[in-house]
CSV table of C-alpha atoms in Angstrom, one decimal:
chain,number,residue,atom,x,y,z
H,1,GLU,CA,-45.1,27.9,2.3
H,2,ALA,CA,-48.6,27.4,3.5
H,3,GLY,CA,-50.2,30.5,4.9
H,4,VAL,CA,-52.6,31.0,8.0
H,5,ALA,CA,-55.6,29.0,7.4
H,6,GLN,CA,-59.0,30.0,8.9
H,7,SER,CA,-62.5,28.6,8.6
H,8,PRO,CA,-65.3,29.2,8.0
H,9,ARG,CA,-64.9,32.1,5.6
H,10,TYR,CA,-68.4,33.3,6.3
H,11,LYS,CA,-70.9,32.4,8.9
H,12,ILE,CA,-74.5,33.7,9.5
H,13,ILE,CA,-76.2,33.1,12.7
H,14,GLU,CA,-79.0,34.4,14.8
H,15,LYS,CA,-78.5,36.3,18.1
H,16,ARG,CA,-78.1,34.1,21.2
H,17,GLN,CA,-76.6,31.2,19.2
H,18,SER,CA,-73.1,30.0,19.6
H,19,VAL,CA,-70.4,30.1,16.8
H,20,ALA,CA,-66.7,28.7,16.7
H,21,PHE,CA,-63.9,29.9,14.4
H,22,TRP,CA,-60.9,27.9,13.7
H,23,CYS,CA,-57.3,29.0,12.9
H,24,ASN,CA,-54.2,27.1,11.7
H,25,PRO,CA,-51.1,29.1,11.9
H,26,ILE,CA,-48.0,28.9,9.7
H,27,SER,CA,-45.9,25.9,11.0
H,28,GLY,CA,-43.4,26.9,13.7
H,29,HIS,CA,-45.0,30.2,14.5
H,30,ALA,CA,-45.0,30.6,18.4
H,31,THR,CA,-47.3,33.7,18.5
H,32,LEU,CA,-51.0,33.6,17.5
H,33,TYR,CA,-53.4,36.6,17.6
H,34,TRP,CA,-57.1,36.8,17.2
H,35,TYR,CA,-58.4,40.2,16.0
H,36,GLN,CA,-62.0,41.6,15.7
H,37,GLN,CA,-62.5,44.0,12.7
H,38,ILE,CA,-65.9,45.8,12.7
H,39,LEU,CA,-66.7,47.2,9.2
H,40,GLY,CA,-64.9,50.5,8.8
H,41,GLN,CA,-62.7,50.1,11.8
H,42,GLY,CA,-59.1,48.8,12.3
H,43,PRO,CA,-58.5,45.3,13.8
H,44,LYS,CA,-59.0,45.1,17.6
H,45,LEU,CA,-56.8,42.6,19.4
H,46,LEU,CA,-59.0,40.1,21.2
H,47,ILE,CA,-56.4,37.6,22.4
H,48,GLN,CA,-52.7,36.8,22.0
H,49,PHE,CA,-51.1,33.4,22.6
H,50,GLN,CA,-47.4,32.7,23.0
H,51,ASN,CA,-47.3,29.0,22.3
H,52,ASN,CA,-50.3,27.7,24.3
H,53,GLY,CA,-50.2,30.4,26.9
H,54,VAL,CA,-52.2,33.6,27.0
H,55,VAL,CA,-50.2,36.7,26.7
H,56,ASP,CA,-52.9,39.3,26.5
H,57,ASP,CA,-56.7,38.9,26.6
H,58,SER,CA,-57.6,42.2,28.2
H,59,GLN,CA,-60.2,43.2,25.4
H,60,LEU,CA,-61.7,39.8,25.2
H,61,PRO,CA,-65.3,39.9,26.4
H,62,LYS,CA,-64.8,36.9,28.6
H,63,ASP,CA,-68.6,36.6,29.5
H,64,ARG,CA,-69.2,35.5,26.0
H,65,PHE,CA,-66.0,34.9,24.2
H,66,SER,CA,-63.4,32.0,24.9
H,67,ALA,CA,-60.4,31.0,22.9
H,68,GLU,CA,-58.0,28.2,23.3
H,69,ARG,CA,-54.8,27.0,21.7
H,70,LEU,CA,-54.2,23.4,22.5
H,71,LYS,CA,-50.7,22.1,22.0
H,72,GLY,CA,-49.5,25.5,20.9
H,73,VAL,CA,-50.6,25.0,17.3
H,74,ASP,CA,-54.2,25.7,15.9
H,75,SER,CA,-56.7,27.7,17.9
H,76,THR,CA,-60.3,28.1,18.1
H,77,LEU,CA,-62.3,31.3,19.1
H,78,LYS,CA,-66.0,30.8,20.5
H,79,ILE,CA,-68.8,33.1,21.0
H,80,GLN,CA,-71.6,32.0,23.2
H,81,PRO,CA,-74.2,33.4,23.1
H,82,ALA,CA,-73.7,36.0,20.1
H,83,LYS,CA,-75.0,39.5,20.1
H,84,LEU,CA,-75.8,41.7,17.1
H,85,GLU,CA,-72.7,43.8,17.9
H,86,ASP,CA,-70.5,40.7,17.4
H,87,SER,CA,-71.0,41.1,13.6
H,88,ALA,CA,-67.5,41.6,12.2
H,89,VAL,CA,-64.5,39.9,10.5
H,90,TYR,CA,-62.5,37.8,12.8
H,91,LEU,CA,-58.9,37.7,11.8
H,92,CYS,CA,-56.3,35.2,12.9
H,93,ALA,CA,-52.6,36.1,12.6
H,94,SER,CA,-49.3,34.5,13.5
H,95,SER,CA,-45.7,35.3,13.9
H,96,LEU,CA,-42.5,33.5,14.8
H,97,GLY,CA,-42.5,35.4,18.1
H,98,VAL,CA,-38.8,35.7,18.5
H,99,ALA,CA,-38.3,39.4,17.6
H,100,THR,CA,-40.3,42.5,17.9
H,101,ASN,CA,-39.8,43.7,14.5
H,102,GLU,CA,-41.4,40.6,12.9
H,103,LYS,CA,-44.4,41.0,10.6
H,104,LEU,CA,-47.7,39.3,11.1
H,105,PHE,CA,-49.1,36.6,8.7
H,106,PHE,CA,-52.7,37.0,8.4
H,107,GLY,CA,-55.5,34.6,7.3
H,108,SER,CA,-58.3,35.7,5.1
H,109,GLY,CA,-60.7,36.0,8.2
H,110,THR,CA,-64.1,34.9,9.0
H,111,GLN,CA,-67.0,37.2,8.2
H,112,LEU,CA,-69.7,36.9,11.0
H,113,SER,CA,-73.1,38.2,10.6
H,114,VAL,CA,-75.3,38.1,13.6
H,115,LEU,CA,-79.1,38.6,12.7
Z,1,ALA,CA,-51.5,52.7,26.8
Z,2,GLN,CA,-50.3,53.0,23.2
Z,3,THR,CA,-52.6,54.4,20.7
Z,4,VAL,CA,-52.5,54.8,17.0
Z,5,THR,CA,-54.4,57.3,15.0
Z,6,GLN,CA,-55.2,57.6,11.2
Z,7,SER,CA,-57.0,60.9,10.5
Z,8,GLN,CA,-57.8,60.3,6.9
Z,9,PRO,CA,-60.7,57.8,6.4
Z,10,GLU,CA,-60.5,58.0,2.7
Z,11,MET,CA,-58.3,59.2,0.1
Z,12,SER,CA,-57.9,59.0,-3.7
Z,13,VAL,CA,-54.9,59.4,-6.1
Z,14,GLN,CA,-54.7,59.4,-9.9
Z,15,GLU,CA,-52.7,56.5,-11.4
Z,16,ALA,CA,-48.9,57.3,-11.5
Z,17,GLU,CA,-49.3,60.1,-9.0
Z,18,THR,CA,-47.9,60.2,-5.4
Z,19,VAL,CA,-50.0,60.1,-2.2
Z,20,THR,CA,-49.2,60.3,1.4
Z,21,LEU,CA,-51.1,58.6,4.1
Z,22,SER,CA,-50.9,60.0,7.7
Z,23,CYS,CA,-50.3,58.1,11.0
Z,24,THR,CA,-49.7,59.5,14.4
Z,25,TYR,CA,-49.2,57.4,17.6
Z,26,ASP,CA,-48.8,57.8,21.4
Z,27,THR,CA,-46.6,55.7,23.6
Z,28,SER,CA,-44.2,56.2,26.6
Z,29,GLU,CA,-41.8,53.6,25.2
Z,30,ASN,CA,-38.5,54.7,23.7
Z,31,ASN,CA,-38.0,51.5,21.6
Z,32,TYR,CA,-40.7,50.3,19.5
Z,33,TYR,CA,-41.5,49.3,15.8
Z,34,LEU,CA,-44.0,50.7,13.3
Z,35,PHE,CA,-45.6,49.0,10.4
Z,36,TRP,CA,-47.9,49.6,7.4
Z,37,TYR,CA,-50.3,46.9,6.4
Z,38,LYS,CA,-52.5,46.7,3.3
Z,39,GLN,CA,-55.8,45.1,3.3
Z,40,PRO,CA,-57.2,44.5,-0.2
Z,41,PRO,CA,-60.9,43.4,-0.6
Z,42,SER,CA,-59.8,39.8,-0.2
Z,43,ARG,CA,-59.3,40.9,3.5
Z,44,GLN,CA,-55.9,39.3,3.8
Z,45,MET,CA,-53.6,41.9,5.4
Z,46,ILE,CA,-50.1,42.2,3.9
Z,47,LEU,CA,-47.1,43.9,5.4
Z,48,VAL,CA,-46.1,47.0,3.2
Z,49,ILE,CA,-43.2,48.4,5.2
Z,50,ARG,CA,-41.7,48.6,8.8
Z,51,GLN,CA,-39.5,51.0,10.7
Z,52,GLU,CA,-37.4,50.5,13.7
Z,53,ALA,CA,-37.8,53.5,16.1
Z,54,TYR,CA,-34.1,53.5,17.0
Z,55,LYS,CA,-33.3,53.8,13.2
Z,56,GLN,CA,-33.2,57.5,12.1
Z,57,GLN,CA,-33.1,56.5,8.3
Z,58,ASN,CA,-36.5,56.3,6.8
Z,59,ALA,CA,-37.4,52.8,5.5
Z,60,THR,CA,-38.2,52.4,1.8
Z,61,GLU,CA,-39.6,49.4,-0.2
Z,62,ASN,CA,-39.7,49.9,-3.8
Z,63,ARG,CA,-42.4,52.6,-4.4
Z,64,PHE,CA,-43.2,52.7,-0.7
Z,65,SER,CA,-41.3,55.0,1.8
Z,66,VAL,CA,-42.1,56.3,5.2
Z,67,ASN,CA,-41.5,59.7,6.9
Z,68,PHE,CA,-40.6,58.8,10.6
Z,69,GLN,CA,-40.6,61.8,12.9
Z,70,LYS,CA,-40.0,60.2,16.3
Z,71,ALA,CA,-40.2,63.5,18.2
Z,72,ALA,CA,-43.7,64.2,16.6
Z,73,LYS,CA,-44.7,60.7,16.9
Z,74,SER,CA,-45.6,60.8,13.3
Z,75,PHE,CA,-45.2,57.8,10.8
Z,76,SER,CA,-46.7,58.6,7.3
Z,77,LEU,CA,-46.5,56.3,4.2
Z,78,LYS,CA,-45.6,57.7,0.8
Z,79,ILE,CA,-46.7,55.8,-2.2
Z,80,SER,CA,-44.9,56.7,-5.5
Z,81,ASP,CA,-46.2,56.0,-9.0
Z,82,SER,CA,-49.5,54.8,-7.7
Z,83,GLN,CA,-50.9,51.7,-9.4
Z,84,LEU,CA,-54.5,50.5,-9.6
Z,85,GLY,CA,-53.5,47.4,-7.5
Z,86,ASP,CA,-52.6,49.8,-4.7
Z,87,THR,CA,-56.3,50.4,-4.1
Z,88,ALA,CA,-57.0,49.0,-0.6
Z,89,MET,CA,-57.2,49.8,3.2
Z,90,TYR,CA,-54.0,50.6,4.6
Z,91,PHE,CA,-53.5,50.2,8.4
Z,92,CYS,CA,-50.7,51.7,10.5
Z,93,ALA,CA,-49.5,49.5,13.3
Z,94,PHE,CA,-47.3,49.8,16.5
Z,95,MET,CA,-45.5,47.3,18.4
Z,96,GLY,CA,-43.6,48.0,21.7
Z,97,ALA,CA,-40.2,46.4,22.2
Z,98,SER,CA,-41.3,45.0,25.7
Z,99,GLY,CA,-41.2,41.6,24.4
Z,100,THR,CA,-44.9,40.8,24.4
Z,101,TYR,CA,-45.2,41.2,20.5
Z,102,LYS,CA,-48.6,43.1,21.0
Z,103,TYR,CA,-49.6,44.7,17.9
Z,104,ILE,CA,-52.0,47.8,17.9
Z,105,PHE,CA,-53.6,49.0,14.6
Z,106,GLY,CA,-55.1,52.3,13.7
Z,107,THR,CA,-58.6,52.8,12.2
Z,108,GLY,CA,-57.2,52.7,8.6
Z,109,THR,CA,-57.3,54.7,5.4
Z,110,ARG,CA,-59.2,53.5,2.4
Z,111,LEU,CA,-57.2,54.5,-0.7
Z,112,LYS,CA,-58.5,54.6,-4.2
Z,113,VAL,CA,-56.4,54.8,-7.2
Z,114,LEU,CA,-58.1,56.3,-10.1
Z,115,ALA,CA,-57.4,55.3,-13.7
């Protein structure tokens, strides 16, 4: 079974530039999450999709971050313009989304460095 | 709002010894689920163990077990016969049973197993 795919694995940009991350969840998984993990901290939920609808985006900085999940499958997360404090690992995770005791399947993340 | 707290930023244990990682949480919900995830240097998070709040029996998975104290809102992870491969970040996570499948993570404990 293929896992959650993320790309790129690393990205270095200068502040005020834009960047996009891509995630392809496990086939059939209805729920998709984007987390931001700053060095030394736990993952912070940015946005959660159920199929192609947004369930929670309360912690997404909407003035600079956007995300979409077209057709309820893969998803992109964009930052425009980037700030120094956006340097972090961006993790994508998915689950079947049919029971609340489900485990999440994570990708390997994209490490973003903003200079 | 739910919160998850891990008060031990770093711990170390000798190989073959036992170690316990602490986690406390706060919620007003009566039904919920708790998880421990492991994040090795590869960054890919892996589920270690999960516990349903309505179950009084503590979950076990091979060398991993939990001590779930619902009244105290405590959920510690015990690793027995520690192995070098257990070296990783460990995150405690909470999911309410309201049906939104929203996961909240703690700040993590870095565990180092010493040879």
